mmCIF file of C-alpha atoms in Angstrom:
data_model
loop_
_atom_site.group_PDB
_atom_site.id
_atom_site.type_symbol
_atom_site.label_atom_id
_atom_site.label_comp_id
_atom_site.label_asym_id
_atom_site.label_seq_id
_atom_site.Cartn_x
_atom_site.Cartn_y
_atom_site.Cartn_z
ATOM 1 C CA ALA A 2 63.453 143.021 196.131
ATOM 2 C CA PRO A 3 64.018 139.514 195.053
ATOM 3 C CA GLY A 4 61.751 138.467 192.035
ATOM 4 C CA VAL A 5 60.770 142.092 191.482
ATOM 5 C CA ALA A 6 61.792 143.833 188.239
ATOM 6 C CA PRO A 7 64.314 146.755 188.892
ATOM 7 C CA ALA A 8 62.754 150.155 188.758
ATOM 8 C CA ILE A 9 64.000 152.392 185.987
ATOM 9 C CA THR A 10 65.725 155.122 187.885
ATOM 10 C CA GLY A 11 67.720 157.612 186.103
ATOM 11 C CA VAL A 12 70.146 155.342 183.933
ATOM 12 C CA GLY A 13 69.996 156.661 180.430
ATOM 13 C CA MET A 14 66.943 158.752 181.185
ATOM 14 C CA THR A 15 66.295 162.405 180.544
ATOM 15 C CA PRO A 16 67.114 164.685 183.533
ATOM 16 C CA ALA A 17 64.039 166.321 185.182
ATOM 17 C CA THR A 18 63.589 170.004 184.292
ATOM 18 C CA THR A 19 64.050 171.044 187.924
ATOM 19 C CA GLN A 20 66.541 168.551 189.150
ATOM 20 C CA LEU A 21 68.898 169.638 191.876
ATOM 21 C CA GLY A 22 66.983 173.021 191.867
ATOM 22 C CA THR A 23 68.384 174.074 188.617
ATOM 23 C CA SER A 24 65.990 174.742 185.730
ATOM 24 C CA PHE A 25 67.606 173.510 182.498
ATOM 25 C CA THR A 26 66.257 172.125 179.220
ATOM 26 C CA PRO A 27 65.871 168.356 179.130
ATOM 27 C CA ALA A 28 67.957 166.342 176.670
ATOM 28 C CA GLY A 29 66.154 166.189 173.341
ATOM 29 C CA PRO A 30 66.799 164.189 170.248
ATOM 30 C CA HIS A 31 69.910 166.379 169.571
ATOM 31 C CA GLY A 32 71.583 166.086 172.887
ATOM 32 C CA VAL A 33 71.752 168.049 176.091
ATOM 33 C CA GLY A 34 70.787 171.723 175.717
ATOM 34 C CA ALA A 35 70.254 171.466 171.905
ATOM 35 C CA THR A 36 67.009 173.335 172.084
ATOM 36 C CA ALA A 37 68.801 176.360 173.322
ATOM 37 C CA SER A 38 69.919 176.905 169.745
ATOM 38 C CA ALA A 39 66.645 178.707 169.175
ATOM 39 C CA ALA A 40 68.232 181.641 171.098
ATOM 40 C CA VAL A 41 70.725 182.250 168.260
ATOM 41 C CA SER A 42 68.430 181.658 165.338
ATOM 42 C CA ARG A 43 67.155 185.325 165.310
ATOM 43 C CA PRO A 44 68.622 187.773 162.821
ATOM 44 C CA SER A 45 70.718 190.224 164.884
ATOM 45 C CA GLY A 46 74.052 191.990 165.167
ATOM 46 C CA GLY A 47 77.377 190.382 165.939
ATOM 47 C CA ARG A 48 77.175 191.123 169.690
ATOM 48 C CA ILE A 49 73.880 189.283 169.947
ATOM 49 C CA VAL A 50 75.096 186.358 167.988
ATOM 50 C CA ALA A 51 78.233 186.198 170.169
ATOM 51 C CA LEU A 52 76.212 186.554 173.271
ATOM 52 C CA GLY A 53 73.780 183.765 171.973
ATOM 53 C CA ALA A 54 76.808 181.470 171.292
ATOM 54 C CA LEU A 55 78.242 182.206 174.777
ATOM 55 C CA CYS A 56 74.870 181.354 176.240
ATOM 56 C CA LEU A 57 74.798 178.109 174.204
ATOM 57 C CA VAL A 58 78.163 176.953 175.528
ATOM 58 C CA ALA A 59 77.173 177.978 179.148
ATOM 59 C CA LEU A 60 73.797 176.108 178.865
ATOM 60 C CA GLY A 61 75.565 173.183 177.252
ATOM 61 C CA ALA A 62 78.076 173.035 180.132
ATOM 62 C CA LEU A 63 75.378 173.360 182.743
ATOM 63 C CA GLY A 64 73.275 170.727 181.137
ATOM 64 C CA THR A 65 76.183 168.237 180.919
ATOM 65 C CA GLY A 66 77.172 168.989 184.487
ATOM 66 C CA GLY A 67 73.569 168.558 185.705
ATOM 67 C CA TYR A 68 73.207 165.390 183.865
ATOM 68 C CA LEU A 69 76.327 163.962 185.376
ATOM 69 C CA ALA A 70 75.143 165.141 188.821
ATOM 70 C CA TYR A 71 71.859 163.625 188.027
ATOM 71 C CA ARG A 72 73.419 160.211 187.259
ATOM 72 C CA LYS A 73 75.011 160.169 190.722
ATOM 73 C CA TRP A 74 71.992 161.414 192.692
ATOM 74 C CA LYS A 75 69.741 158.731 193.894
ATOM 75 C CA GLY A 76 66.850 161.016 194.967
ATOM 76 C CA PRO A 77 66.079 162.754 198.292
ATOM 77 C CA THR A 78 67.354 161.050 201.292
ATOM 78 C CA VAL A 79 64.608 159.241 203.233
ATOM 79 C CA ALA A 80 65.590 157.573 206.508
ATOM 80 C CA PRO A 81 64.386 153.858 206.268
ATOM 81 C CA LYS A 82 61.780 152.953 208.889
ATOM 82 C CA GLU A 83 63.265 151.010 211.858
ATOM 83 C CA ASP A 84 62.038 147.478 212.479
ATOM 84 C CA GLU A 85 59.730 147.195 215.494
ATOM 85 C CA ILE A 86 60.915 144.539 217.939
ATOM 86 C CA SER A 87 58.882 142.913 220.758
ATOM 87 C CA TYR A 88 59.469 139.901 222.906
ATOM 88 C CA CYS A 89 56.768 137.421 224.019
ATOM 89 C CA ALA A 90 56.658 134.751 226.697
ATOM 90 C CA ASP A 91 54.243 132.889 224.420
ATOM 91 C CA THR A 92 52.289 133.553 221.262
ATOM 92 C CA ILE A 93 48.896 132.851 219.722
ATOM 93 C CA ASP A 94 48.053 133.056 216.016
ATOM 94 C CA ARG A 95 45.324 135.453 214.858
ATOM 95 C CA ASN A 96 44.824 135.570 211.142
ATOM 96 C CA TRP A 97 47.850 133.316 210.835
ATOM 97 C CA VAL A 98 50.212 135.941 212.470
ATOM 98 C CA SER A 99 51.668 135.356 215.965
ATOM 99 C CA GLU A 100 50.472 137.817 218.699
ATOM 100 C CA CYS A 101 51.967 137.992 222.134
ATOM 101 C CA THR A 102 49.911 136.398 224.919
ATOM 102 C CA VAL A 103 52.371 137.827 227.411
ATOM 103 C CA GLU A 104 54.819 140.530 226.346
ATOM 104 C CA VAL A 105 58.132 140.775 228.302
ATOM 105 C CA SER A 106 60.910 143.352 228.297
ATOM 106 C CA PRO A 107 64.208 142.970 226.389
ATOM 107 C CA ALA A 108 65.857 142.786 229.825
ATOM 108 C CA ALA A 109 63.377 140.037 231.072
ATOM 109 C CA GLN A 110 64.018 138.007 227.820
ATOM 110 C CA LYS A 111 67.689 137.499 228.878
ATOM 111 C CA HIS A 112 66.472 135.623 231.955
ATOM 112 C CA ARG A 113 64.047 133.337 230.187
ATOM 113 C CA ALA A 114 64.671 129.736 228.965
ATOM 114 C CA LEU A 115 62.321 130.452 225.856
ATOM 115 C CA SER A 116 60.963 133.629 224.401
ATOM 116 C CA PHE A 117 59.550 134.620 221.134
ATOM 117 C CA LYS A 118 61.145 137.613 219.238
ATOM 118 C CA ARG A 119 58.739 139.420 216.760
ATOM 119 C CA THR A 120 60.065 141.663 214.167
ATOM 120 C CA SER A 121 57.409 143.929 212.510
ATOM 121 C CA LYS A 122 57.650 146.706 209.821
ATOM 122 C CA ASP A 123 54.864 149.052 208.690
ATOM 123 C CA GLY A 124 52.428 147.355 211.163
ATOM 124 C CA ARG A 125 53.026 143.845 209.799
ATOM 125 C CA VAL A 126 54.894 141.087 211.587
ATOM 126 C CA GLN A 127 57.691 139.950 209.356
ATOM 127 C CA MET A 128 59.521 137.287 211.348
ATOM 128 C CA VAL A 129 59.214 135.313 214.716
ATOM 129 C CA GLU A 130 62.363 133.832 216.360
ATOM 130 C CA ARG A 131 62.460 131.282 219.262
ATOM 131 C CA LEU A 132 65.320 132.569 221.581
ATOM 132 C CA ASN A 133 66.904 131.410 224.768
ATOM 133 C CA GLY A 134 68.283 133.747 227.423
ATOM 134 C CA HIS A 135 71.593 134.104 225.565
ATOM 135 C CA GLY A 136 69.707 135.251 222.471
ATOM 136 C CA ARG A 137 70.429 132.114 220.507
ATOM 137 C CA LEU A 138 67.873 130.391 218.293
ATOM 138 C CA VAL A 139 66.256 127.287 219.861
ATOM 139 C CA GLU A 140 64.398 124.634 217.712
ATOM 140 C CA ASP A 141 61.073 123.172 218.615
ATOM 141 C CA ASP A 142 60.163 119.380 218.338
ATOM 142 C CA ALA A 143 59.683 119.873 214.535
ATOM 143 C CA GLY A 144 63.072 121.437 214.149
ATOM 144 C CA VAL A 145 61.808 124.877 213.611
ATOM 145 C CA ALA A 146 63.605 127.957 215.216
ATOM 146 C CA SER A 147 62.151 130.837 213.250
ATOM 147 C CA TRP A 148 59.477 131.589 210.668
ATOM 148 C CA GLU A 149 59.082 134.376 208.180
ATOM 149 C CA TYR A 150 55.672 135.759 206.818
ATOM 150 C CA LYS A 151 55.232 136.765 203.150
ATOM 151 C CA TYR A 152 52.321 138.915 202.138
ATOM 152 C CA GLU A 153 50.793 140.256 199.039
ATOM 153 C CA LYS A 154 51.417 143.903 198.496
ATOM 154 C CA LYS A 155 48.502 145.354 200.602
ATOM 155 C CA GLY A 156 47.317 142.137 202.145
ATOM 156 C CA LYS A 157 47.036 141.619 206.012
ATOM 157 C CA LEU A 158 46.835 137.814 205.763
ATOM 158 C CA PRO A 159 50.146 136.185 204.909
ATOM 159 C CA ARG A 160 50.147 133.888 201.765
ATOM 160 C CA GLU A 161 53.274 132.012 202.779
ATOM 161 C CA ILE A 162 55.124 131.217 205.957
ATOM 162 C CA VAL A 163 58.614 130.002 205.691
ATOM 163 C CA SER A 164 59.813 127.934 208.630
ATOM 164 C CA LYS A 165 63.573 127.530 209.241
ATOM 165 C CA ASN A 166 65.961 125.741 211.619
ATOM 166 C CA ARG A 167 68.534 127.511 213.806
ATOM 167 C CA VAL A 168 71.065 127.609 210.959
ATOM 168 C CA GLY A 169 68.609 129.167 208.565
ATOM 169 C CA THR A 170 67.803 126.156 206.388
ATOM 170 C CA ILE A 171 64.144 125.903 205.300
ATOM 171 C CA VAL A 172 62.383 123.011 207.260
ATOM 172 C CA PHE A 173 59.027 123.594 205.359
ATOM 173 C CA ARG A 174 57.027 126.282 203.814
ATOM 174 C CA THR A 175 53.239 126.793 204.625
ATOM 175 C CA LEU A 176 51.121 128.042 201.529
ATOM 176 C CA LEU A 177 47.835 129.530 202.495
ATOM 177 C CA ASN A 178 44.763 130.109 200.384
ATOM 178 C CA ASP A 179 43.010 133.534 200.151
ATOM 179 C CA ASP A 180 41.026 133.318 203.361
ATOM 180 C CA GLY A 181 43.449 131.173 205.322
ATOM 181 C CA THR A 182 41.174 128.187 205.612
ATOM 182 C CA HIS A 183 43.559 125.669 203.768
ATOM 183 C CA ALA A 184 47.233 125.221 204.016
ATOM 184 C CA ASP A 185 49.716 123.171 201.948
ATOM 185 C CA PHE A 186 53.074 122.162 203.451
ATOM 186 C CA VAL A 187 55.882 122.048 200.866
ATOM 187 C CA ASP A 188 59.666 121.913 200.978
ATOM 188 C CA ALA A 189 62.184 124.551 199.708
ATOM 189 C CA TRP A 190 61.518 123.473 196.097
ATOM 190 C CA GLY A 191 57.634 123.384 196.376
ATOM 191 C CA GLU A 192 57.256 119.496 196.758
ATOM 192 C CA PRO A 193 54.829 118.252 199.284
ATOM 193 C CA ARG A 194 56.494 117.931 202.580
ATOM 194 C CA ALA A 195 54.845 115.702 205.376
ATOM 195 C CA GLN A 196 54.969 117.022 208.911
ATOM 196 C CA LYS A 197 57.151 115.279 211.374
ATOM 197 C CA ASP A 198 56.216 111.616 212.132
ATOM 198 C CA THR A 199 52.987 111.956 210.121
ATOM 199 C CA LYS A 200 51.692 111.852 206.581
ATOM 200 C CA ILE A 201 50.248 115.290 206.801
ATOM 201 C CA THR A 202 50.919 117.563 203.716
ATOM 202 C CA ALA A 203 47.770 119.750 204.026
ATOM 203 C CA THR A 204 45.221 121.004 206.574
ATOM 204 C CA ASN A 205 41.752 122.523 206.441
ATOM 205 C CA PHE A 206 40.908 125.037 209.007
ATOM 206 C CA VAL A 207 37.800 126.618 210.516
ATOM 207 C CA ILE A 208 38.470 130.198 211.597
ATOM 208 C CA ASP A 209 36.076 132.404 213.723
ATOM 209 C CA ASP A 210 35.320 136.105 213.202
ATOM 210 C CA LYS A 211 38.160 137.081 215.499
ATOM 211 C CA GLY A 212 40.765 135.351 213.346
ATOM 212 C CA PHE A 213 41.308 132.377 215.653
ATOM 213 C CA VAL A 214 41.496 128.851 214.300
ATOM 214 C CA THR A 215 38.797 126.872 215.914
ATOM 215 C CA GLU A 216 39.203 123.562 214.242
ATOM 216 C CA SER A 217 41.830 121.701 212.009
ATOM 217 C CA HIS A 218 41.428 118.659 209.823
ATOM 218 C CA VAL A 219 44.630 117.040 208.506
ATOM 219 C CA LEU A 220 45.106 115.555 204.954
ATOM 220 C CA ASN A 221 47.580 113.417 203.249
ATOM 221 C CA ALA A 222 49.160 114.027 199.798
ATOM 222 C CA LEU A 223 46.136 112.594 198.118
ATOM 223 C CA GLY A 224 43.823 115.025 199.869
ATOM 224 C CA LYS A 225 42.409 112.357 202.183
ATOM 225 C CA PRO A 226 41.953 112.378 205.950
ATOM 226 C CA THR A 227 45.102 111.160 207.729
ATOM 227 C CA PHE A 228 46.279 111.016 211.366
ATOM 228 C CA THR A 229 48.237 113.485 213.466
ATOM 229 C CA SER A 230 51.323 112.284 215.568
ATOM 230 C CA GLU A 231 48.794 111.732 218.449
ATOM 231 C CA HIS A 232 46.579 109.456 216.185
ATOM 232 C CA VAL A 233 43.608 111.791 215.720
ATOM 233 C CA ARG A 234 42.181 113.271 212.583
ATOM 234 C CA GLY A 235 42.261 116.948 213.776
ATOM 235 C CA TYR A 236 41.667 119.263 216.615
ATOM 236 C CA ARG A 237 39.180 121.671 218.148
ATOM 237 C CA TYR A 238 40.580 124.723 219.867
ATOM 238 C CA LYS A 239 38.833 126.941 222.520
ATOM 239 C CA HIS A 240 39.981 130.411 223.380
ATOM 240 C CA ASP A 241 39.193 132.480 226.392
ATOM 241 C CA ASP A 242 38.129 136.133 226.423
ATOM 242 C CA LYS A 243 41.779 137.258 226.176
ATOM 243 C CA GLY A 244 42.471 134.878 223.186
ATOM 244 C CA LEU A 245 44.480 132.437 225.353
ATOM 245 C CA LEU A 246 44.212 128.825 224.300
ATOM 246 C CA ALA A 247 41.914 127.448 227.063
ATOM 247 C CA GLY A 248 41.481 123.874 225.531
ATOM 248 C CA VAL A 249 42.419 121.429 222.840
ATOM 249 C CA THR A 250 40.271 118.422 221.824
ATOM 250 C CA GLY A 251 41.162 115.628 219.483
ATOM 251 C CA LEU A 252 38.821 114.974 216.673
ATOM 252 C CA ASP A 253 37.714 112.139 214.441
ATOM 253 C CA THR A 254 36.793 112.614 210.733
ATOM 254 C CA LYS A 255 33.229 113.704 211.715
ATOM 255 C CA GLY A 256 34.452 116.362 214.120
ATOM 256 C CA THR A 257 33.519 114.348 217.261
ATOM 257 C CA ALA A 258 35.762 114.241 220.241
ATOM 258 C CA MET A 259 38.300 111.403 219.987
ATOM 259 C CA ARG A 260 40.850 110.017 222.465
ATOM 260 C CA THR A 261 44.499 110.443 221.391
ATOM 261 C CA ASP A 262 47.119 107.754 221.762
ATOM 262 C CA GLN A 263 47.847 109.458 225.152
ATOM 263 C CA TRP A 264 44.413 108.111 226.276
ATOM 264 C CA MET A 265 42.775 111.462 226.907
ATOM 265 C CA ALA A 266 40.603 113.364 224.394
ATOM 266 C CA ALA A 267 41.294 116.890 225.596
ATOM 267 C CA VAL A 268 43.327 119.082 227.778
ATOM 268 C CA THR A 269 42.056 122.334 229.492
ATOM 269 C CA ARG A 270 44.505 125.088 230.514
ATOM 270 C CA THR A 271 44.637 127.613 233.141
ATOM 271 C CA TYR A 272 46.554 130.890 233.351
ATOM 272 C CA ASP A 273 47.509 133.491 235.923
ATOM 273 C CA LYS A 274 46.403 137.148 235.678
ATOM 274 C CA LYS A 275 49.358 138.026 233.395
ATOM 275 C CA GLY A 276 48.697 135.210 230.928
ATOM 276 C CA PHE A 277 51.385 132.743 232.043
ATOM 277 C CA GLU A 278 50.281 129.143 231.902
ATOM 278 C CA LEU A 279 49.842 127.572 235.376
ATOM 279 C CA GLY A 280 48.400 124.176 234.837
ATOM 280 C CA GLY A 281 46.073 121.766 232.919
ATOM 281 C CA GLN A 282 43.471 118.972 233.264
ATOM 282 C CA PHE A 283 43.160 115.919 231.013
ATOM 283 C CA VAL A 284 39.630 114.689 230.147
ATOM 284 C CA ASP A 285 37.934 112.014 228.161
ATOM 285 C CA ASP A 286 35.525 112.537 225.235
ATOM 286 C CA ALA A 287 32.768 113.083 227.725
ATOM 287 C CA GLY A 288 34.698 115.850 229.549
ATOM 288 C CA VAL A 289 35.377 113.722 232.692
ATOM 289 C CA PRO A 290 38.857 113.869 234.214
ATOM 290 C CA VAL A 291 40.925 110.791 233.054
ATOM 291 C CA LEU A 292 44.479 109.465 233.581
ATOM 292 C CA ASN A 293 46.764 109.838 230.600
ATOM 293 C CA ARG A 294 49.265 107.285 229.325
ATOM 294 C CA SER A 295 51.801 108.546 231.897
ATOM 295 C CA GLY A 296 49.375 107.890 234.748
ATOM 296 C CA VAL A 297 48.415 111.434 235.662
ATOM 297 C CA SER A 298 45.286 113.441 235.179
ATOM 298 C CA GLY A 299 46.724 116.990 235.161
ATOM 299 C CA PHE A 300 49.551 119.307 236.282
ATOM 300 C CA ASP A 301 50.188 122.608 237.974
ATOM 301 C CA SER A 302 53.290 124.868 238.214
ATOM 302 C CA GLU A 303 54.976 127.584 240.128
ATOM 303 C CA LEU A 304 56.880 130.351 238.223
ATOM 304 C CA ASP A 305 59.729 132.721 238.940
ATOM 305 C CA ASP A 306 59.530 136.474 238.318
ATOM 306 C CA TYR A 307 60.324 136.012 234.637
ATOM 307 C CA GLY A 308 57.701 133.241 233.996
ATOM 308 C CA ASN A 309 60.071 130.239 234.019
ATOM 309 C CA VAL A 310 58.725 127.073 235.551
ATOM 310 C CA VAL A 311 60.572 126.422 238.848
ATOM 311 C CA VAL A 312 58.123 123.784 240.332
ATOM 312 C CA HIS A 313 56.088 121.304 238.331
ATOM 313 C CA ARG A 314 53.578 118.840 239.868
ATOM 314 C CA ASN A 315 51.740 115.901 238.410
ATOM 315 C CA LEU A 316 48.166 115.576 239.710
ATOM 316 C CA SER A 317 45.473 112.974 240.140
ATOM 317 C CA ALA A 318 41.936 113.552 239.066
ATOM 318 C CA ASP A 319 41.182 115.029 242.485
ATOM 319 C CA GLY A 320 44.092 117.385 242.385
ATOM 320 C CA ARG A 321 46.575 115.479 244.549
ATOM 321 C CA PRO A 322 50.207 114.902 243.652
ATOM 322 C CA VAL A 323 50.646 111.580 241.919
ATOM 323 C CA PRO A 324 53.734 109.785 240.452
ATOM 324 C CA THR A 325 53.991 109.175 236.759
ATOM 325 C CA THR A 326 54.920 105.798 235.323
ATOM 326 C CA ASP A 327 58.440 106.999 235.566
ATOM 327 C CA GLY A 328 58.044 107.305 239.306
ATOM 328 C CA TYR A 329 58.259 111.060 240.044
ATOM 329 C CA ALA A 330 55.324 113.237 241.229
ATOM 330 C CA SER A 331 57.080 116.588 240.913
ATOM 331 C CA PHE A 332 60.349 118.373 240.199
ATOM 332 C CA LYS A 333 61.876 121.537 241.282
ATOM 333 C CA ALA A 334 64.300 123.549 239.000
ATOM 334 C CA GLU A 335 67.215 125.720 239.944
ATOM 335 C CA LEU A 336 67.907 128.142 237.195
ATOM 336 C CA ASP A 337 70.970 130.173 236.184
ATOM 337 C CA ASP A 338 70.680 133.894 235.161
ATOM 338 C CA TYR A 339 69.638 132.891 231.647
ATOM 339 C CA GLY A 340 66.685 130.800 232.684
#
């Protein structure tokens, strides 16, 4: 493995005494089979001496052959464990590792505009990839298309998350402390790396006993509070009984609800029985429905059989369709076989 000293496996080492099922004398300071000379050191007749010499030659040949075989033998054949693959319509982080909120089949993934492919080994998630219906990597708004988890030898909590774009270039690395309550964002060389459109280079987190992040507070390179891209100091997250993200609230430095630059302080989310998101409501810092900067107070959706949005409606505070500042109240999508 990269960064790990190579194991000492056979090269220049003494063959095991039962290697390849043959019991022969290990090489000593005098070479392969040298200790077999004890068999001819007894006083005896010519026949015994000749027999001892013959045995010595045979043992020497066997030892040399066994040693050469040993040099080529790499140990018993053990089939490597296969990677475990799963596909998700969406994910939620628990103990910093992505879990499926809705699992989809490999066949269904090919009909979705966006799915998350999780690769696991030995019970630990190793990588998550954002894929379209063609199986190609798709970047999010931050330019991230996949991320890899790096663990300590027996740890369940990752100590590093490496985020990459669709061509495999590192966008940023997330370095976590022991309990996952603090993260530093750095580039491929370990230098502080501000998140997109912000000065955020670190974040403090509050994590509940189920492993979900319940609060985040963002910091700049000096370790001081800074602003997110929505011009708040952090967020509070609410999860339902299934672990789905039921609400997100903007926070000030004191942890009090604060309106974002989109004019609302929070959004609440609703889901269907499978876990697909159906809609949301925008509220102010008192929990009262409010219009956001686009002039709407919420939204709802209709989904196809694969969970793709095929109808989206913008809603007023009382649940009626309302146009945005761009002039449309809803849209209907016609999708190809790949979502």
